mmCIF file with all atom_site columns, C-alpha atoms in Angstrom:
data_model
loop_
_atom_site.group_PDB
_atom_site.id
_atom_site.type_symbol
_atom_site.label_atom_id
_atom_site.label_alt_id
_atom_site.label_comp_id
_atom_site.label_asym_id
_atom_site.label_entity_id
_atom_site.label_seq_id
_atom_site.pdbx_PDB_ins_code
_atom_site.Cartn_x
_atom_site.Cartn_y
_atom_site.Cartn_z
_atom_site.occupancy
_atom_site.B_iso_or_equiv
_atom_site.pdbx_formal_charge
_atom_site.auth_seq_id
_atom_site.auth_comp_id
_atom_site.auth_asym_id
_atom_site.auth_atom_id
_atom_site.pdbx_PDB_model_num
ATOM 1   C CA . UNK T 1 1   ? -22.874 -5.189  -3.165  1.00 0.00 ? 1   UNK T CA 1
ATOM 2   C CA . UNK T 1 2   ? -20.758 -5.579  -0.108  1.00 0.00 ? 2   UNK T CA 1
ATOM 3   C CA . UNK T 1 3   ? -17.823 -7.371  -2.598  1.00 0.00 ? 3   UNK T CA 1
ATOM 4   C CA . UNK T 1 4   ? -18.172 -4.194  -5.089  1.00 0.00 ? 4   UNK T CA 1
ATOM 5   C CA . UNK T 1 5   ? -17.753 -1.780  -2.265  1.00 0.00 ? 5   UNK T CA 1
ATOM 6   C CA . UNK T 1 6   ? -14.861 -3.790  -0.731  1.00 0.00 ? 6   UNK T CA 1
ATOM 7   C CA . UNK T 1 7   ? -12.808 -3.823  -4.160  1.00 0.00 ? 7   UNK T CA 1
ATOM 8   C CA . UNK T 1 8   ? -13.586 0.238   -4.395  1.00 0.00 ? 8   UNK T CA 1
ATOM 9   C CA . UNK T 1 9   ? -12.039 0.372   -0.575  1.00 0.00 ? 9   UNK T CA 1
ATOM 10  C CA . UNK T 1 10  ? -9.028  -1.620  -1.646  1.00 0.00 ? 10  UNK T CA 1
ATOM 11  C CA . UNK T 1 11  ? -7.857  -0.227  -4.477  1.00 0.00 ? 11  UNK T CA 1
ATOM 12  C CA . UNK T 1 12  ? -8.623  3.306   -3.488  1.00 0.00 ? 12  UNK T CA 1
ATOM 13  C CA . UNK T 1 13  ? -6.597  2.499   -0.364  1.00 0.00 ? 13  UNK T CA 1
ATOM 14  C CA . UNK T 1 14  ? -3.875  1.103   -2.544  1.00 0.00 ? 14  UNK T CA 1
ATOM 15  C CA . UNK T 1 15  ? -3.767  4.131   -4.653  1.00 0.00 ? 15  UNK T CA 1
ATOM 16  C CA . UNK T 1 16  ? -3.491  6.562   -1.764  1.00 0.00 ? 16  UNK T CA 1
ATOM 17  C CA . UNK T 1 17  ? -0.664  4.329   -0.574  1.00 0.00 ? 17  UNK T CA 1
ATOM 18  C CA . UNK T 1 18  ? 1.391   4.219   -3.982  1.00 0.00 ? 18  UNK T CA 1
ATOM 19  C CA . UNK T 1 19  ? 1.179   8.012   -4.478  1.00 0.00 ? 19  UNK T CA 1
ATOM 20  C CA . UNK T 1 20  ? 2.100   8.216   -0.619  1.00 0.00 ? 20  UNK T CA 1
ATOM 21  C CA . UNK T 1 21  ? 4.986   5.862   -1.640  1.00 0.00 ? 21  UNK T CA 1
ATOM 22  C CA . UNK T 1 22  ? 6.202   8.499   -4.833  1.00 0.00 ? 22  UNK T CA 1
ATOM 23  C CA . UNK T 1 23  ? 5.953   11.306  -2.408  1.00 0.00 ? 23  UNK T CA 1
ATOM 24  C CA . UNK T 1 24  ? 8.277   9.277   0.314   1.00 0.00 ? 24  UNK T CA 1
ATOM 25  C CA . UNK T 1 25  ? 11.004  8.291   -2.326  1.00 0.00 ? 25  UNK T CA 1
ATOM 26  C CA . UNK T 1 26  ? 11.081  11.774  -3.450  1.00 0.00 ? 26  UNK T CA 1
ATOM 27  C CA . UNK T 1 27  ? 11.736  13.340  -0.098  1.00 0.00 ? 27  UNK T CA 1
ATOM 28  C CA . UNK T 1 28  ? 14.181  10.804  0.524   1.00 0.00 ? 28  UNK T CA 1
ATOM 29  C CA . UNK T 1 29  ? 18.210  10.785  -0.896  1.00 0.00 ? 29  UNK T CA 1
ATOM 30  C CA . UNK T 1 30  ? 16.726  7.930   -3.114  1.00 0.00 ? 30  UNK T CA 1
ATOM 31  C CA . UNK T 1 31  ? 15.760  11.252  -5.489  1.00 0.00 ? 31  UNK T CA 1
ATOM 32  C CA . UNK T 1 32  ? 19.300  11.975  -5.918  1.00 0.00 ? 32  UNK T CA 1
ATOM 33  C CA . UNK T 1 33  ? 20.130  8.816   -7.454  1.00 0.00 ? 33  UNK T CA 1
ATOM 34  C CA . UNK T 1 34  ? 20.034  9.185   -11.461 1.00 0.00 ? 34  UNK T CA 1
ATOM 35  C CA . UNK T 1 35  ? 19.288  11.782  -13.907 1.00 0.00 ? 35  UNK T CA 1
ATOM 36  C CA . UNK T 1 36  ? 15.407  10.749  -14.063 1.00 0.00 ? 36  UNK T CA 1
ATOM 37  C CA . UNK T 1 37  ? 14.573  10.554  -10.492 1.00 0.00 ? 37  UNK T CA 1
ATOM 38  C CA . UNK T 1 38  ? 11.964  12.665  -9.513  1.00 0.00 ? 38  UNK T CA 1
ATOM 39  C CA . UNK T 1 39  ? 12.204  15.481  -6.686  1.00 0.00 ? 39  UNK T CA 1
ATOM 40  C CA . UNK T 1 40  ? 9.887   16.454  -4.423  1.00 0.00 ? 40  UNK T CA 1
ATOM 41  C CA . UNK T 1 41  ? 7.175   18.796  -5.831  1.00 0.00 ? 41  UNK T CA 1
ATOM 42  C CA . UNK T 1 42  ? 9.105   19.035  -9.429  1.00 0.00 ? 42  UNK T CA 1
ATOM 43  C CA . UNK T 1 43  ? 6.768   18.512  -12.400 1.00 0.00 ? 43  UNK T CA 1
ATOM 44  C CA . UNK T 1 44  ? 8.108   14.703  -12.995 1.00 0.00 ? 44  UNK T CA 1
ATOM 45  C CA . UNK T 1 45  ? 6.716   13.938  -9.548  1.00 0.00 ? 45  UNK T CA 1
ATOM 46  C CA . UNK T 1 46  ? 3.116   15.375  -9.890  1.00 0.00 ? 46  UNK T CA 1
ATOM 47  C CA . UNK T 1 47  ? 3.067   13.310  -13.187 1.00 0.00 ? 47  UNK T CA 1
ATOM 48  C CA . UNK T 1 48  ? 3.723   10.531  -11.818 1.00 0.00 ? 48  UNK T CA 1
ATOM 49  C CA . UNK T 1 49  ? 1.236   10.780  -9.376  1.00 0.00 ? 49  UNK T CA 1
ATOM 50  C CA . UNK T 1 50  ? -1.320  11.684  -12.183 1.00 0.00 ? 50  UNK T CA 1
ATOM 51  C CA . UNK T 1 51  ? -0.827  8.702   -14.167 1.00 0.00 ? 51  UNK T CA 1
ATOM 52  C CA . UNK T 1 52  ? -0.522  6.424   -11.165 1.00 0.00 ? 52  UNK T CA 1
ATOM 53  C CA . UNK T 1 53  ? -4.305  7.927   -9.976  1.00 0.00 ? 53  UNK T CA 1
ATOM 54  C CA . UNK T 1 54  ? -5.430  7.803   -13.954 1.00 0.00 ? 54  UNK T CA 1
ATOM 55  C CA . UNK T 1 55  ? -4.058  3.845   -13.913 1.00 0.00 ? 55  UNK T CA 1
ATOM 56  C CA . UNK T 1 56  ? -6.112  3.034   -10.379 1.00 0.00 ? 56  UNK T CA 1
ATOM 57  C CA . UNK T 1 57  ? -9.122  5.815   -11.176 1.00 0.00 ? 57  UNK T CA 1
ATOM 58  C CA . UNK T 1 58  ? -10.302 4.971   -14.682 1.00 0.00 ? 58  UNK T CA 1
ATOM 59  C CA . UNK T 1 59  ? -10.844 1.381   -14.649 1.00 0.00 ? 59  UNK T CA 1
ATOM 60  C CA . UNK T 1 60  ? -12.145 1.810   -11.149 1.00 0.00 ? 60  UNK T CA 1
ATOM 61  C CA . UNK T 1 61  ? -14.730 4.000   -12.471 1.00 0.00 ? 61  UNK T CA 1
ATOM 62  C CA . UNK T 1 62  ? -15.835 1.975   -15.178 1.00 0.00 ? 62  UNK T CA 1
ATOM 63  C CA . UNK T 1 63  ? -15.737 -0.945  -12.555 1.00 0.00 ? 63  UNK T CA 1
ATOM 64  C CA . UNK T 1 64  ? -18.322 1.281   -10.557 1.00 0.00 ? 64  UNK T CA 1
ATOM 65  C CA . UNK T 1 65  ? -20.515 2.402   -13.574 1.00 0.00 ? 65  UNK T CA 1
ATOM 66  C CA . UNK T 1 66  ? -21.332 -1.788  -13.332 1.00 0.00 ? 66  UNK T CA 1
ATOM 67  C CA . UNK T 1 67  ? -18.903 -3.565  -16.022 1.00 0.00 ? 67  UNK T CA 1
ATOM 68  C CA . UNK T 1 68  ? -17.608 -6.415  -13.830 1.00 0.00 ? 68  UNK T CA 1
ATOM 69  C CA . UNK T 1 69  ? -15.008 -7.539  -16.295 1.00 0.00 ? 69  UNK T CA 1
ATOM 70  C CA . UNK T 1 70  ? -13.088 -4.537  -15.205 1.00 0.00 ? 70  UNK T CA 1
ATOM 71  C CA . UNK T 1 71  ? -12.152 -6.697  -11.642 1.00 0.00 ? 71  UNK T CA 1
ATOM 72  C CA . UNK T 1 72  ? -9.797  -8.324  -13.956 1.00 0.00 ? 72  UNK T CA 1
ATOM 73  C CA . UNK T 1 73  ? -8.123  -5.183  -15.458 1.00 0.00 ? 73  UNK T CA 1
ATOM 74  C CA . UNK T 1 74  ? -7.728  -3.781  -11.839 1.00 0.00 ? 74  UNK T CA 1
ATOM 75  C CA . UNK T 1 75  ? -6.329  -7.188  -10.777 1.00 0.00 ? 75  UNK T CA 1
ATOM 76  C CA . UNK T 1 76  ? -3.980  -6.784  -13.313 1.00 0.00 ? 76  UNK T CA 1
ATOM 77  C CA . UNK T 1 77  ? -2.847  -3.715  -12.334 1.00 0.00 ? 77  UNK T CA 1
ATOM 78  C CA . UNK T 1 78  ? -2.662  -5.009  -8.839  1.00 0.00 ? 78  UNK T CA 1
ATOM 79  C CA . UNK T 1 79  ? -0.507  -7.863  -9.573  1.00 0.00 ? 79  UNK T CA 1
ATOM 80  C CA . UNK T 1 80  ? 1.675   -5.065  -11.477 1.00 0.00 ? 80  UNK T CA 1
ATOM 81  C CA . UNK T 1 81  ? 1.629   -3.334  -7.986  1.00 0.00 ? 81  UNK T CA 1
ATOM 82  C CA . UNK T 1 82  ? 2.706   -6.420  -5.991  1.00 0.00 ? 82  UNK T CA 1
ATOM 83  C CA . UNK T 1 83  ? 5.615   -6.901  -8.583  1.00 0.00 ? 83  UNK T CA 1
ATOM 84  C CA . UNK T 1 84  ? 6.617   -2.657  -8.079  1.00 0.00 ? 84  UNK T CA 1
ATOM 85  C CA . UNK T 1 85  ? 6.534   -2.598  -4.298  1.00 0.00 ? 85  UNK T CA 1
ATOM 86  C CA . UNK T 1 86  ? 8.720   -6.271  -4.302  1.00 0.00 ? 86  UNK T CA 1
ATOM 87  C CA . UNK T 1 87  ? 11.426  -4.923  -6.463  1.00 0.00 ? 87  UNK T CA 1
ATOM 88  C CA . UNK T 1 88  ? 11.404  -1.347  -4.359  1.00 0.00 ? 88  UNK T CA 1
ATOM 89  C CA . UNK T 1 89  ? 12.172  -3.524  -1.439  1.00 0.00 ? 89  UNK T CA 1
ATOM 90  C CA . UNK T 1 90  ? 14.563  -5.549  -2.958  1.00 0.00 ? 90  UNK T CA 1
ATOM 91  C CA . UNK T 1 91  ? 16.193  -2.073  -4.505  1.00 0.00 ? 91  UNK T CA 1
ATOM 92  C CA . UNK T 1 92  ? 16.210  0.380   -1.587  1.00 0.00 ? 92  UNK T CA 1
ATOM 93  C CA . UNK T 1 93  ? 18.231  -2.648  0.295   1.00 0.00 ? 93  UNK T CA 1
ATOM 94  C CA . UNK T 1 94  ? 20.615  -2.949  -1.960  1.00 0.00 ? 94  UNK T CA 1
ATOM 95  C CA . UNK T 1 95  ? 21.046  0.636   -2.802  1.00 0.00 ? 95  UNK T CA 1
ATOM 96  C CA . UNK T 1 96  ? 20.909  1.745   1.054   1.00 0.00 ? 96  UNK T CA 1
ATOM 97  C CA . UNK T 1 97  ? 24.613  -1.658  1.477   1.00 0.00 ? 97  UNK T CA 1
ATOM 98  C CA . UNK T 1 98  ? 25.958  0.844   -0.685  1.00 0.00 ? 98  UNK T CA 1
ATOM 99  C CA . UNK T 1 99  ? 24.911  4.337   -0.121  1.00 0.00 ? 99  UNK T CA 1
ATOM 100 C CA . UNK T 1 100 ? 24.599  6.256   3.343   1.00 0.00 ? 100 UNK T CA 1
ATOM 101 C CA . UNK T 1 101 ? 20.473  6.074   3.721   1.00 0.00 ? 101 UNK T CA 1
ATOM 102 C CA . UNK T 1 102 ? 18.634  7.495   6.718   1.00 0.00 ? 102 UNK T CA 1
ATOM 103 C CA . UNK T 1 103 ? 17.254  4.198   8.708   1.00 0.00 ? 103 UNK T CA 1
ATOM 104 C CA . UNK T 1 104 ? 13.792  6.729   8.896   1.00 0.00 ? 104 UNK T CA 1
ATOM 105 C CA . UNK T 1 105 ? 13.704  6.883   4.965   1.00 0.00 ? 105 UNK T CA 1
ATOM 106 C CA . UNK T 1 106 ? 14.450  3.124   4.364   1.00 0.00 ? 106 UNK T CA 1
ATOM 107 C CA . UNK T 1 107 ? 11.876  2.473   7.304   1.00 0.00 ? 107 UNK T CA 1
ATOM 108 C CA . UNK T 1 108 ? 9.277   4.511   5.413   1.00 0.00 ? 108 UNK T CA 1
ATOM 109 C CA . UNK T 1 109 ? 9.492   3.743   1.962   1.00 0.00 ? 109 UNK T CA 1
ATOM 110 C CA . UNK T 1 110 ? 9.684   -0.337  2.910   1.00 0.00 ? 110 UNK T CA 1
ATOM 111 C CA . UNK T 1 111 ? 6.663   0.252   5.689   1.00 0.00 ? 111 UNK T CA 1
ATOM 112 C CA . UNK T 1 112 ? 4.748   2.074   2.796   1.00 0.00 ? 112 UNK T CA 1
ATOM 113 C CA . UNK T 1 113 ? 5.567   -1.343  0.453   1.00 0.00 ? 113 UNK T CA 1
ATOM 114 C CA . UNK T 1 114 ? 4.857   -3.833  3.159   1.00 0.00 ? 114 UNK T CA 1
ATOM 115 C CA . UNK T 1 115 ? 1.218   -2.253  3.459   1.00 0.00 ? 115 UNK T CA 1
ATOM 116 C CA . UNK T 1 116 ? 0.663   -1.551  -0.573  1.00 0.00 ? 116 UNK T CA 1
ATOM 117 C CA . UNK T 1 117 ? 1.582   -5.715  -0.575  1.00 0.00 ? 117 UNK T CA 1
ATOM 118 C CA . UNK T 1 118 ? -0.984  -6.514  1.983   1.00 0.00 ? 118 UNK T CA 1
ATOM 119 C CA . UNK T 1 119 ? -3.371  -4.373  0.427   1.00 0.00 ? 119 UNK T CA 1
ATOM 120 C CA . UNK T 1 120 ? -2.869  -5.644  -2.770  1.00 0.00 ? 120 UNK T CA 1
ATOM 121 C CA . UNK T 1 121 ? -2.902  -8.775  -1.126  1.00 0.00 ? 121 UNK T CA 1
ATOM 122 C CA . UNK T 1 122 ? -6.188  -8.519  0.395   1.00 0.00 ? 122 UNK T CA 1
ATOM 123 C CA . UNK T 1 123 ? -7.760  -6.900  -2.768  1.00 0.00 ? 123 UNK T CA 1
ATOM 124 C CA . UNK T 1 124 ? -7.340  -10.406 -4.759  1.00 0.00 ? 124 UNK T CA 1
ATOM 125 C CA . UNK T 1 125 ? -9.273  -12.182 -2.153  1.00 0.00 ? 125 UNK T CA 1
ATOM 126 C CA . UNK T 1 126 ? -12.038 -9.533  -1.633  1.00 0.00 ? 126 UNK T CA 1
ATOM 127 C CA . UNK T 1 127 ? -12.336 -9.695  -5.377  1.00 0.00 ? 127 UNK T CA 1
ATOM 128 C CA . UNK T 1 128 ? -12.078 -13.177 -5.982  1.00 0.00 ? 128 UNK T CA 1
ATOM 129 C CA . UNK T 1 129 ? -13.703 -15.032 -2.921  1.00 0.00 ? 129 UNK T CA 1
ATOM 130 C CA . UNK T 1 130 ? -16.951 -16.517 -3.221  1.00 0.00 ? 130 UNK T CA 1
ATOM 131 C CA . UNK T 1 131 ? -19.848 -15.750 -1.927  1.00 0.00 ? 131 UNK T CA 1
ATOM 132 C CA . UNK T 1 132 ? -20.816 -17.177 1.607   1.00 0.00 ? 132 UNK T CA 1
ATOM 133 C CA . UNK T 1 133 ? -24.211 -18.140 2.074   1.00 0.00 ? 133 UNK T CA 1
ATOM 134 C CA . UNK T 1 134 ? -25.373 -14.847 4.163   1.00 0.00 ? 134 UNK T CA 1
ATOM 135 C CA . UNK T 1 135 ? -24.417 -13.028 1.278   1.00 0.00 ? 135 UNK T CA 1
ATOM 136 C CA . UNK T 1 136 ? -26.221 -15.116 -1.248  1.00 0.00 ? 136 UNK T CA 1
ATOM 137 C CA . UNK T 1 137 ? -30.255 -15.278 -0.460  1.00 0.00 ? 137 UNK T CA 1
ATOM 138 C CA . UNK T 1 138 ? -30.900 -18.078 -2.715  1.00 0.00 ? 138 UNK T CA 1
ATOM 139 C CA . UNK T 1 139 ? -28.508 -20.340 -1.563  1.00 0.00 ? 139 UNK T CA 1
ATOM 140 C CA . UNK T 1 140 ? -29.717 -23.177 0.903   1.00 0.00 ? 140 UNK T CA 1
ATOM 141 C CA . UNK T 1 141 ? -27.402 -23.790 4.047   1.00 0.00 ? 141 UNK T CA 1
ATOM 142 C CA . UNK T 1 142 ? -27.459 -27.286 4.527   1.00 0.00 ? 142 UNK T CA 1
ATOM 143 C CA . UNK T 1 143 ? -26.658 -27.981 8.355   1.00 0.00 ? 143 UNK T CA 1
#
């Protein structure tokens, strides 16, 4: 029980943070760049926001409702989401060498990646530890 309600933390925190992570890049000059970037409170950004919360909500419902094969659609996901907030690092860096950036908006949007990656992180070994023997009653603890 304790594992099931860790993985619903997680990846609940790890939504908030890649919706928080949208809203930073489209506040930032970052939303100027290209005809498809999305700006702040336009209708592109509130759908990305909806899928992202669809992508991290629906499985993680069904994950609640008690299918436990849905860990490993939600660690897909979150291996997707380690792969994202790597390549935003590795792309606001290069794109800030090149373009006048804000320190505060390259500070924020790799802060908000550095803690989605630790999240993510921490999700694959809430999910996929196994159990100690205080958590498992029928396990004998041999001293």
């Amino acid at each position: 029980m304790r594992k099931r309600k860790g993985i619903i933390f997680m990846t609940l925190l790890s939504a908030v943070l890649f919706c928080a992570l949208l809203i930073t890049i489209s506040l930032s000059p970052l939303a100027d760049i290209g005809p498809n970037a999305n700006q702040f409170g336009s209708s592109g950004m509130w759908i990305s926001i909806g899928m992202v919360l669809v992508f991290y909500l629906l499985p993680l419902i069904i994950y609640w409702l008690g299918i436990d094969i849905m860990r490993f659609v939600l660690a897909l996901f979150c291996g997707g989401g380690l792969l994202i907030n790597s390549s935003i690092i590795v792309a606001v860096l290069v794109i800030a060498k090149f373009k006048d950036i804000s320190a505060i908006y390259i500070a924020s949007i790799i802060g908000l990646c550095l803690a989605a990656i630790i999240v993510n992180i921490l999700w694959f070994f809430i999910a996929f530890r196994s159990p100690s023997a205080k958590d498992n009653p029928n396990q004998t603890v041999l001293p």
